[in-house]
């Protein structure tokens, strides 16, 4: 197995960040995480955030940037990420009203191909992070997820695969990881246990239904660069949850090196 970096999608600890952005980042670094994916920057300038990341020895993997922010000023988002030495700009979600028809999706595919090329030319890589809804509609006999990647070159659009959402959608996460080998630099590790009020019930790593060791091995085989922990909702205090998940990785993954 290859040694992949261990990152955290900071959306998981959004409540803590809102109260103390710097202190929360410091705690994430203390727990052992090597990199972070942002979901907002706490109002910090890129210069100050870069200095803080260097102090904490945290790598800026990239950021989840909403479609609205991409369309409003993509260059602004790119420049900020370049300034903090990040590598990836990731679209994390499509609002329900923007994905009602195959035609709406195909319009998004065109935009992603163009935006991805712009991101690439500036020195970053564009990726898309899936949920379950990309597997609810088909375009030309392909799930939206697969049609999206068929519509753009790997240079313009890379995969940030969320294994939890794939399984929640009723599909085989291991097969999807294998399908996108070589185009899959970022793998979200998300464990879950059933659903609550129709929503995925995310839990700490090792507490749910995902065969995490197999997912990690498949990610290694597929050329993944970063394993990124993400928990949409935490029953426990979020920093406690991400500590539990890191400890699981320490025992079940890092111990192999």
Tab-separated table of C-alpha atoms in Angstrom:
chain	number	residue	atom	x	y	z
A	1	UNK	CA	0.000	0.000	0.000
A	2	UNK	CA	1.155	3.531	-0.809
A	3	UNK	CA	1.403	6.203	1.868
A	4	UNK	CA	-1.262	8.821	1.152
A	5	UNK	CA	-1.645	12.126	2.957
A	6	UNK	CA	-4.340	12.472	5.629
A	7	UNK	CA	-6.472	15.575	5.413
A	8	UNK	CA	-9.629	16.992	6.956
A	9	UNK	CA	-12.491	18.745	5.181
A	10	UNK	CA	-12.993	21.648	7.548
A	11	UNK	CA	-16.752	21.725	6.947
A	12	UNK	CA	-16.764	18.992	9.611
A	13	UNK	CA	-15.665	21.496	12.290
A	14	UNK	CA	-17.491	24.531	10.895
A	15	UNK	CA	-19.094	25.400	14.235
A	16	UNK	CA	-15.718	25.496	15.970
A	17	UNK	CA	-14.190	27.521	13.146
A	18	UNK	CA	-16.963	30.094	13.442
A	19	UNK	CA	-16.044	30.605	17.094
A	20	UNK	CA	-12.250	30.423	16.809
A	21	UNK	CA	-10.851	29.947	13.317
A	22	UNK	CA	-7.165	30.066	14.242
A	23	UNK	CA	-7.528	27.973	17.384
A	24	UNK	CA	-9.502	25.300	15.560
A	25	UNK	CA	-6.894	25.019	12.812
A	26	UNK	CA	-4.244	24.737	15.502
A	27	UNK	CA	-6.162	21.908	17.167
A	28	UNK	CA	-6.591	20.072	13.847
A	29	UNK	CA	-2.824	20.197	13.354
A	30	UNK	CA	-2.207	19.007	16.914
A	31	UNK	CA	-4.437	15.978	16.302
A	32	UNK	CA	-2.093	14.890	13.507
A	33	UNK	CA	-3.852	15.906	10.308
A	34	UNK	CA	-1.358	16.766	7.603
A	35	UNK	CA	-3.580	18.820	5.330
A	36	UNK	CA	-6.894	20.628	5.232
A	37	UNK	CA	-9.588	21.348	2.699
A	38	UNK	CA	-11.235	24.682	3.308
A	39	UNK	CA	-14.925	25.530	3.144
A	40	UNK	CA	-14.447	29.242	3.772
A	41	UNK	CA	-11.453	31.125	5.133
A	42	UNK	CA	-12.722	32.728	8.311
A	43	UNK	CA	-12.306	36.209	6.900
A	44	UNK	CA	-8.514	35.857	6.899
A	45	UNK	CA	-6.342	37.354	4.197
A	46	UNK	CA	-4.496	34.832	2.075
A	47	UNK	CA	-1.173	36.154	3.379
A	48	UNK	CA	-2.128	35.624	7.018
A	49	UNK	CA	-3.615	32.213	6.350
A	50	UNK	CA	-0.509	31.103	4.468
A	51	UNK	CA	1.653	32.170	7.424
A	52	UNK	CA	-0.586	30.289	9.857
A	53	UNK	CA	-0.516	27.122	7.754
A	54	UNK	CA	3.273	27.272	7.583
A	55	UNK	CA	3.459	27.745	11.342
A	56	UNK	CA	1.203	24.720	11.910
A	57	UNK	CA	2.884	22.618	9.208
A	58	UNK	CA	-0.488	22.092	7.541
A	59	UNK	CA	-0.806	21.732	3.779
A	60	UNK	CA	-3.642	23.577	2.053
A	61	UNK	CA	-4.988	20.741	-0.082
A	62	UNK	CA	-7.584	23.012	-1.630
A	63	UNK	CA	-11.048	24.347	-0.995
A	64	UNK	CA	-14.681	23.585	-1.607
A	65	UNK	CA	-15.892	26.599	-3.582
A	66	UNK	CA	-19.605	26.944	-4.249
A	67	UNK	CA	-20.908	27.103	-7.789
A	68	UNK	CA	-22.268	30.580	-7.022
A	69	UNK	CA	-18.832	31.831	-5.963
A	70	UNK	CA	-17.222	30.207	-8.993
A	71	UNK	CA	-19.634	31.965	-11.318
A	72	UNK	CA	-19.385	35.285	-9.471
A	73	UNK	CA	-15.578	35.588	-9.632
A	74	UNK	CA	-13.631	32.454	-10.464
A	75	UNK	CA	-10.343	34.341	-10.789
A	76	UNK	CA	-10.684	35.676	-7.232
A	77	UNK	CA	-11.110	32.133	-5.908
A	78	UNK	CA	-8.170	30.872	-7.938
A	79	UNK	CA	-5.874	33.673	-6.798
A	80	UNK	CA	-6.668	33.092	-3.126
A	81	UNK	CA	-5.897	29.376	-3.426
A	82	UNK	CA	-2.667	30.065	-5.278
A	83	UNK	CA	-1.662	32.517	-2.542
A	84	UNK	CA	-1.987	29.844	0.172
A	85	UNK	CA	-0.115	27.255	-1.943
A	86	UNK	CA	-3.183	25.070	-2.429
A	87	UNK	CA	-3.511	22.597	-5.266
A	88	UNK	CA	-7.231	22.005	-5.829
A	89	UNK	CA	-10.387	24.047	-6.399
A	90	UNK	CA	-13.364	21.767	-5.826
A	91	UNK	CA	-17.041	22.280	-6.582
A	92	UNK	CA	-18.758	20.593	-3.623
A	93	UNK	CA	-22.460	20.583	-4.452
A	94	UNK	CA	-25.179	21.506	-6.922
A	95	UNK	CA	-28.366	23.040	-5.536
A	96	UNK	CA	-31.552	21.100	-6.306
A	97	UNK	CA	-33.000	23.890	-8.426
A	98	UNK	CA	-29.935	23.807	-10.698
A	99	UNK	CA	-30.136	20.077	-11.528
A	100	UNK	CA	-33.737	19.282	-12.340
A	101	UNK	CA	-33.268	18.094	-15.933
A	102	UNK	CA	-30.661	16.444	-18.178
A	103	UNK	CA	-30.412	19.765	-20.021
A	104	UNK	CA	-29.553	21.576	-16.792
A	105	UNK	CA	-26.833	19.062	-16.081
A	106	UNK	CA	-25.421	19.323	-19.584
A	107	UNK	CA	-25.224	23.097	-19.197
A	108	UNK	CA	-23.249	22.511	-16.001
A	109	UNK	CA	-20.965	20.067	-17.796
A	110	UNK	CA	-20.146	22.745	-20.363
A	111	UNK	CA	-19.418	25.251	-17.618
A	112	UNK	CA	-17.244	22.788	-15.676
A	113	UNK	CA	-15.172	21.980	-18.758
A	114	UNK	CA	-14.571	25.695	-19.384
A	115	UNK	CA	-13.942	26.568	-15.728
A	116	UNK	CA	-11.672	23.576	-15.300
A	117	UNK	CA	-9.553	24.679	-18.214
A	118	UNK	CA	-9.274	28.166	-16.720
A	119	UNK	CA	-8.313	26.721	-13.333
A	120	UNK	CA	-5.720	24.479	-14.974
A	121	UNK	CA	-4.169	27.343	-16.950
A	122	UNK	CA	-3.720	29.303	-13.717
A	123	UNK	CA	-1.841	26.441	-12.056
A	124	UNK	CA	-4.506	24.657	-10.001
A	125	UNK	CA	-6.608	21.557	-10.624
A	126	UNK	CA	-10.410	21.581	-10.726
A	127	UNK	CA	-12.370	18.697	-9.208
A	128	UNK	CA	-15.950	17.828	-8.336
A	129	UNK	CA	-17.163	16.260	-5.086
A	130	UNK	CA	-20.129	13.911	-5.366
A	131	UNK	CA	-23.143	13.289	-3.173
A	132	UNK	CA	-25.831	10.690	-3.913
A	133	UNK	CA	-27.982	12.777	-6.264
A	134	UNK	CA	-25.538	12.315	-9.165
A	135	UNK	CA	-26.786	8.723	-9.302
A	136	UNK	CA	-30.506	9.511	-9.472
A	137	UNK	CA	-30.674	10.574	-13.129
A	138	UNK	CA	-29.141	9.219	-16.321
A	139	UNK	CA	-27.941	10.982	-19.448
A	140	UNK	CA	-27.412	8.785	-22.510
A	141	UNK	CA	-27.647	5.661	-20.325
A	142	UNK	CA	-24.978	6.936	-17.947
A	143	UNK	CA	-25.473	8.184	-14.424
A	144	UNK	CA	-24.983	11.948	-14.255
A	145	UNK	CA	-21.739	11.327	-12.353
A	146	UNK	CA	-20.243	9.302	-15.196
A	147	UNK	CA	-21.675	11.552	-17.900
A	148	UNK	CA	-20.007	14.517	-16.210
A	149	UNK	CA	-16.563	12.984	-16.403
A	150	UNK	CA	-17.144	11.707	-19.923
A	151	UNK	CA	-17.884	15.297	-20.964
A	152	UNK	CA	-14.544	16.773	-19.882
A	153	UNK	CA	-10.900	15.850	-20.150
A	154	UNK	CA	-9.008	14.693	-17.049
A	155	UNK	CA	-6.894	17.838	-17.375
A	156	UNK	CA	-10.004	19.985	-16.927
A	157	UNK	CA	-11.895	17.886	-14.385
A	158	UNK	CA	-10.592	15.517	-11.736
A	159	UNK	CA	-12.514	13.350	-9.264
A	160	UNK	CA	-12.967	13.929	-5.566
A	161	UNK	CA	-14.843	10.739	-4.772
A	162	UNK	CA	-16.861	10.525	-1.571
A	163	UNK	CA	-16.988	6.826	-0.741
A	164	UNK	CA	-19.733	7.262	1.848
A	165	UNK	CA	-22.104	8.974	-0.550
A	166	UNK	CA	-21.413	6.366	-3.253
A	167	UNK	CA	-22.435	3.561	-0.919
A	168	UNK	CA	-25.377	5.574	0.417
A	169	UNK	CA	-26.567	5.824	-3.204
A	170	UNK	CA	-26.578	2.016	-3.342
A	171	UNK	CA	-23.515	1.619	-5.548
A	172	UNK	CA	-20.142	-0.074	-5.147
A	173	UNK	CA	-17.573	2.418	-3.866
A	174	UNK	CA	-14.679	0.067	-4.561
A	175	UNK	CA	-15.741	-0.312	-8.194
A	176	UNK	CA	-16.063	3.438	-8.621
A	177	UNK	CA	-12.640	4.020	-7.147
A	178	UNK	CA	-11.207	1.505	-9.619
A	179	UNK	CA	-13.179	3.040	-12.499
A	180	UNK	CA	-11.536	6.421	-11.964
A	181	UNK	CA	-8.005	5.266	-11.199
A	182	UNK	CA	-5.510	7.860	-12.381
A	183	UNK	CA	-8.129	10.608	-12.268
A	184	UNK	CA	-8.824	10.420	-8.546
A	185	UNK	CA	-6.347	12.459	-6.481
A	186	UNK	CA	-8.738	13.105	-3.575
A	187	UNK	CA	-10.750	10.465	-1.715
A	188	UNK	CA	-13.234	11.474	0.953
A	189	UNK	CA	-13.548	8.964	3.765
A	190	UNK	CA	-17.037	9.223	5.161
A	191	UNK	CA	-18.504	6.528	7.365
A	192	UNK	CA	-22.222	6.321	8.020
A	193	UNK	CA	-24.815	4.219	9.792
A	194	UNK	CA	-28.150	4.243	7.989
A	195	UNK	CA	-30.106	7.473	7.822
A	196	UNK	CA	-31.908	9.929	10.052
A	197	UNK	CA	-34.976	11.734	8.701
A	198	UNK	CA	-33.991	10.670	5.211
A	199	UNK	CA	-30.488	12.101	5.550
A	200	UNK	CA	-27.219	10.194	5.676
A	201	UNK	CA	-26.273	9.485	9.299
A	202	UNK	CA	-22.553	10.202	9.283
A	203	UNK	CA	-20.453	8.766	12.104
A	204	UNK	CA	-16.794	8.626	13.087
A	205	UNK	CA	-14.517	6.388	11.026
A	206	UNK	CA	-14.880	2.764	12.068
A	207	UNK	CA	-18.304	3.287	13.646
A	208	UNK	CA	-20.409	2.719	10.535
A	209	UNK	CA	-21.118	0.458	7.581
A	210	UNK	CA	-18.240	1.274	5.211
A	211	UNK	CA	-15.466	-1.270	4.659
A	212	UNK	CA	-12.845	1.388	5.244
A	213	UNK	CA	-9.712	-0.792	4.948
A	214	UNK	CA	-10.840	-1.937	1.499
A	215	UNK	CA	-11.678	1.624	0.474
A	216	UNK	CA	-8.235	2.816	1.559
A	217	UNK	CA	-6.507	-0.029	-0.281
A	218	UNK	CA	-8.540	0.700	-3.407
A	219	UNK	CA	-7.596	4.364	-3.124
A	220	UNK	CA	-3.934	3.461	-2.894
A	221	UNK	CA	-4.241	1.247	-5.962
A	222	UNK	CA	-6.019	4.036	-7.859
A	223	UNK	CA	-3.302	6.638	-7.264
A	224	UNK	CA	-5.056	8.733	-4.609
A	225	UNK	CA	-2.878	11.528	-3.175
A	226	UNK	CA	-4.983	12.537	-0.172
A	227	UNK	CA	-7.418	10.698	2.086
A	228	UNK	CA	-9.760	13.409	3.337
A	229	UNK	CA	-11.880	12.818	6.443
A	230	UNK	CA	-15.333	14.379	6.328
A	231	UNK	CA	-18.324	14.025	8.630
A	232	UNK	CA	-21.368	16.028	7.575
A	233	UNK	CA	-23.050	15.945	10.969
A	234	UNK	CA	-21.521	14.940	14.291
A	235	UNK	CA	-23.488	13.568	17.232
A	236	UNK	CA	-20.441	14.271	19.408
A	237	UNK	CA	-18.502	17.553	19.575
A	238	UNK	CA	-16.943	17.866	16.089
A	239	UNK	CA	-13.341	18.176	17.264
A	240	UNK	CA	-13.871	15.057	19.351
A	241	UNK	CA	-15.266	13.285	16.284
A	242	UNK	CA	-12.327	14.200	14.052
A	243	UNK	CA	-9.933	13.088	16.811
A	244	UNK	CA	-11.705	9.711	16.928
A	245	UNK	CA	-11.495	9.386	13.149
A	246	UNK	CA	-7.808	10.284	13.106
A	247	UNK	CA	-7.112	7.722	15.823
A	248	UNK	CA	-8.872	5.083	13.727
A	249	UNK	CA	-6.603	5.944	10.805
A	250	UNK	CA	-3.596	5.878	13.082
A	251	UNK	CA	-4.429	2.348	14.244
A	252	UNK	CA	-5.725	0.919	10.968
A	253	UNK	CA	-3.725	2.740	8.306
A	254	UNK	CA	-0.677	4.636	9.583
A	255	UNK	CA	0.435	1.635	11.633
A	256	UNK	CA	1.221	-0.146	8.360
A	257	UNK	CA	4.102	2.235	7.588
